[in-house]
Amino acid sequence: MGMVNLLIALTLGLTSLISEAGGVRFSLVKTAETRPLDAFSLARSQESQGAVADHVAVLIEHHAATLLFDTSLGRQIDSQFANEMPWYNKPLLKGVEVAPVRDQLERHGVRVDRILLSHVHWHSASGLADFPEVPVWAPYEEIEFSQTGGAPAVLSGQFRHGVKWRPYDFLPRPFMGFEQSHDLFGDGSLVLVPLKGHTPGSVGLFVTLEDGRRFFFPGDIGGLPESAEESPKQRLIRSRMLDHDRAAARSTLARLQQLLSQESALTLVPAHDAIAHEKLGYYPNWTR
Ligand SMILES: [Zn+2]
Ligand SMILES: [Zn+2]
């Protein structure tokens, strides 16, 4: 091969590499929405704050892989609820129509290579059982919590099929004000950060598009305000149910608020925030 040909070949190779690396896109796959439980329920769940809790998984396409961030509610949510959910939380799904992520993706012939979890609570990870063949990435602490956590937040039926867990570590590489991070493909487009407190191994995901727009998916952290009409007893039960480590949860929330005040261009997409979700639209609409 002559020098010119070699140069052309190199240039072509480089061009195709760059276009292949061209950004990520994501889409919110909505599985259900739930409404507040009635006022007589003592242990109100997180969904009971505010009017409607939107349940979504995030489908992400990167040239290296197709990913899901959380699985949201799955095909087996009814049996998970029937078998394990305490009576006071069961009405949450009464009359609620669920559109499992796997059903929606199969209609479009989409195959998922990897699942990342914000945390293992049932709203985030009920649908794991629908993807038994797909590796599931989570920090060690969260994998452990999937075995020690219990109802109403964690239902063992979510994991009974035998999850292909892939534990990962965070590295001491600062990112967006967090001391540690995990850059999934080394290109800065998908970066995980630890958000301890809500659960032992909660994580958030930064998605940076090719044009520089940046989105942060914090899971259940800082998503829903306290309800004004909540009694002190209800509030106590709720906080016990929701945050595994309240001091860590408070400091994580403070860090998140600081980040949002510094980065006005950052779009926050909490796991159950219907208003934030509607702005982005739902699968098969893409944000790119
Ligand atoms: Zn949660
Ligand atoms: Zn949740």
XYZ file of C-alpha atoms and ligand atoms in Angstrom:
290
model
C 0.000 0.000 0.000
C 1.394 3.395 -1.034
C 1.719 6.225 1.413
C -1.253 8.108 -0.067
C -3.468 5.045 0.056
C -2.399 4.401 3.611
C -3.259 7.974 4.538
C -6.646 7.692 2.868
C -7.304 4.413 4.650
C -6.293 5.948 7.979
C -8.435 9.018 7.387
C -11.441 6.927 6.391
C -10.938 4.728 9.424
C -10.743 7.746 11.674
C -13.848 9.317 10.142
C -15.905 6.188 10.638
C -14.654 5.913 14.225
C -15.735 9.449 14.965
C -19.148 9.050 13.377
C -19.613 5.757 15.209
C -18.750 7.477 18.457
C -21.332 10.122 17.590
C -23.230 10.602 20.783
C -25.968 8.865 22.636
C -29.731 9.150 22.586
C -32.305 8.205 25.196
C -36.018 7.609 25.522
C -38.305 7.315 28.557
C -40.260 4.063 28.502
C -43.357 4.642 30.599
C -44.790 1.585 32.312
C -47.466 3.029 34.600
C -48.652 5.917 36.686
C -49.898 5.597 40.225
C -52.023 7.895 42.358
C -51.982 8.731 46.056
C -53.324 6.172 48.472
C -56.268 7.325 50.543
C -55.789 9.298 53.719
C -56.417 6.287 55.960
C -53.263 4.528 54.878
C -50.725 4.812 57.653
C -47.643 3.900 55.723
C -47.921 5.975 52.616
C -45.350 5.167 50.039
C -43.350 7.618 48.020
C -45.970 7.530 45.288
C -48.461 9.136 47.612
C -46.595 12.449 47.516
C -48.000 14.789 44.950
C -50.694 13.977 42.448
C -49.284 11.331 40.138
C -46.110 9.262 40.222
C -44.836 8.458 36.773
C -42.985 5.160 36.355
C -40.367 4.983 33.620
C -37.263 3.108 32.542
C -34.662 4.939 30.455
C -33.659 3.289 27.182
C -30.221 4.502 26.084
C -28.544 3.887 22.744
C -24.779 4.284 22.635
C -22.782 2.981 19.668
C -21.170 0.407 21.958
C -24.372 -0.938 23.524
C -28.093 -0.563 24.118
C -28.754 0.036 27.798
C -31.612 0.305 30.213
C -31.312 2.544 33.257
C -33.818 0.838 35.587
C -36.527 -1.529 34.409
C -39.566 0.072 36.058
C -42.645 -2.165 36.537
C -42.508 -5.556 34.849
C -44.780 -8.345 33.662
C -44.736 -9.929 37.109
C -45.656 -6.860 39.140
C -49.123 -8.247 39.997
C -47.746 -11.462 41.470
C -44.937 -9.564 43.224
C -47.591 -7.377 44.856
C -49.998 -10.223 45.608
C -47.327 -12.377 47.236
C -45.242 -9.876 49.146
C -46.664 -6.382 49.378
C -48.164 -5.510 52.779
C -51.930 -4.875 52.736
C -51.598 -1.128 53.191
C -49.626 -0.721 49.967
C -51.588 -3.141 47.782
C -54.216 -0.551 46.693
C -51.432 1.383 44.972
C -51.802 -0.755 41.843
C -55.580 -1.111 41.957
C -56.949 -0.253 38.520
C -53.483 0.706 37.285
C -52.590 -0.448 33.803
C -48.992 -1.598 33.439
C -47.114 -1.625 30.127
C -43.915 -3.582 30.871
C -40.740 -2.330 29.190
C -39.990 -5.707 27.591
C -43.392 -5.733 25.834
C -42.797 -2.256 24.438
C -39.251 -3.006 23.277
C -40.192 -6.308 21.645
C -42.771 -4.509 19.513
C -39.872 -2.497 18.077
C -37.399 -5.389 17.942
C -35.051 -3.749 20.458
C -32.510 -5.923 22.265
C -30.954 -4.727 25.530
C -27.269 -5.491 26.182
C -26.969 -4.232 29.704
C -29.146 -3.018 32.565
C -27.971 -0.354 35.039
C -29.953 0.189 38.225
C -30.444 3.459 40.089
C -31.346 1.195 43.038
C -33.241 -2.037 43.696
C -36.597 -0.741 45.019
C -39.550 -2.285 43.204
C -40.444 0.892 41.301
C -37.010 0.793 39.676
C -36.351 -2.893 39.386
C -39.607 -4.887 39.305
C -39.016 -5.626 35.619
C -35.620 -7.343 36.077
C -37.399 -10.693 35.898
C -38.386 -9.902 32.289
C -34.710 -9.704 31.257
C -33.150 -12.843 32.802
C -30.459 -13.061 30.089
C -29.223 -9.469 30.435
C -26.303 -8.564 32.774
C -27.305 -6.125 35.523
C -24.783 -3.559 36.719
C -24.914 -2.280 40.304
C -22.477 -1.445 43.114
C -21.695 -4.277 45.565
C -23.657 -2.584 48.373
C -26.804 -2.496 46.275
C -26.502 -6.126 45.191
C -26.217 -7.041 48.859
C -29.236 -4.858 49.670
C -31.278 -6.754 47.058
C -30.893 -9.764 49.365
C -31.298 -8.061 52.750
C -33.920 -5.427 51.916
C -37.585 -6.327 52.332
C -41.167 -5.303 51.629
C -42.635 -2.833 51.033
C -39.588 -1.344 49.263
C -37.863 -4.480 47.979
C -39.767 -7.614 46.883
C -37.775 -10.837 46.640
C -39.751 -11.872 43.543
C -37.805 -9.222 41.649
C -34.663 -11.355 41.894
C -35.876 -14.957 42.193
C -35.058 -15.764 38.551
C -31.336 -15.395 39.300
C -29.962 -12.017 38.294
C -26.721 -11.882 36.279
C -25.216 -9.286 38.614
C -22.156 -7.352 37.442
C -20.766 -5.441 40.426
C -18.711 -2.352 39.693
C -16.618 0.184 41.602
C -16.420 3.934 41.456
C -13.043 5.497 40.732
C -11.631 8.608 42.462
C -12.293 10.687 39.333
C -14.265 13.846 40.155
C -17.242 14.518 37.908
C -19.787 17.357 38.196
C -19.000 17.942 41.868
C -18.950 14.263 42.829
C -15.636 12.916 44.122
C -16.094 9.518 42.517
C -17.481 8.430 39.208
C -17.690 5.570 36.733
C -17.433 6.535 33.071
C -19.120 3.611 31.308
C -17.452 3.858 27.903
C -14.599 6.248 28.685
C -16.051 8.968 26.437
C -17.883 11.024 29.063
C -21.302 10.403 27.498
C -22.588 8.109 30.258
C -21.185 8.655 33.746
C -22.458 7.055 36.945
C -21.983 8.666 40.375
C -22.746 7.283 43.865
C -25.837 8.716 45.637
C -25.763 6.831 48.930
C -28.587 7.210 51.428
C -31.887 6.314 49.795
C -30.426 2.798 49.578
C -26.850 1.637 50.375
C -25.816 1.626 46.715
C -28.066 4.182 45.004
C -26.488 5.735 41.915
C -27.252 8.575 39.523
C -26.517 8.728 35.799
C -25.297 11.715 33.779
C -26.109 11.544 30.074
C -24.299 14.050 27.869
C -25.473 14.414 24.287
C -23.216 15.181 21.357
C -24.209 18.865 21.345
C -23.266 19.182 25.026
C -26.755 19.133 26.565
C -26.563 17.254 29.834
C -29.213 15.317 31.761
C -29.025 13.850 35.245
C -31.093 10.856 36.338
C -30.945 10.748 40.171
C -33.390 7.861 40.661
C -35.550 8.549 43.709
C -33.257 11.171 45.251
C -34.825 14.577 45.642
C -37.692 13.712 43.361
C -40.784 14.244 45.409
C -41.490 16.941 48.003
C -43.004 16.139 51.382
C -46.745 16.216 51.417
C -48.234 19.098 53.393
C -51.185 17.148 54.783
C -49.001 14.352 56.098
C -49.218 13.717 59.838
C -45.964 13.481 61.837
C -46.552 9.757 62.277
C -47.032 9.225 58.567
C -43.910 11.256 57.885
C -41.887 9.120 60.291
C -43.072 5.883 58.707
C -42.436 7.229 55.244
C -38.911 8.363 55.997
C -38.093 5.018 57.614
C -39.387 3.192 54.591
C -37.761 5.390 52.049
C -34.298 6.247 53.180
C -31.985 3.527 54.321
C -29.489 5.997 55.843
C -31.112 9.347 56.547
C -27.905 11.282 57.281
C -26.317 10.060 54.043
C -29.542 10.812 52.177
C -29.551 14.374 53.526
C -25.956 15.012 52.474
C -26.581 13.483 49.037
C -29.600 15.754 48.617
C -27.574 18.802 49.670
C -24.912 17.922 47.087
C -27.564 17.568 44.422
C -29.080 20.943 45.290
C -25.638 22.543 45.131
C -25.015 20.958 41.731
C -28.332 22.265 40.401
C -27.629 25.789 41.634
C -24.227 25.765 39.900
C -25.226 24.073 36.656
C -28.263 25.922 35.410
C -28.099 24.142 32.047
C -28.355 20.700 33.631
C -31.732 18.993 33.216
C -32.786 16.909 36.213
C -34.991 13.898 35.445
C -36.181 12.312 38.742
C -37.546 8.785 38.467
C -41.204 9.646 39.165
C -41.482 13.271 38.070
C -44.345 13.351 35.550
C -43.742 17.012 34.676
C -40.065 16.447 33.816
C -40.990 13.310 31.857
C -43.757 14.902 29.812
C -41.377 17.627 28.685
C -39.103 14.970 27.182
C -41.874 12.763 25.798
C -42.095 8.983 25.930
C -40.800 6.031 23.947
C -40.596 5.810 20.965
C -39.732 9.537 21.118
C -36.009 10.093 21.512
C -33.971 12.857 23.084
C -30.806 13.191 21.031
Zn -36.650 4.139 45.897
Zn -38.941 4.911 43.005
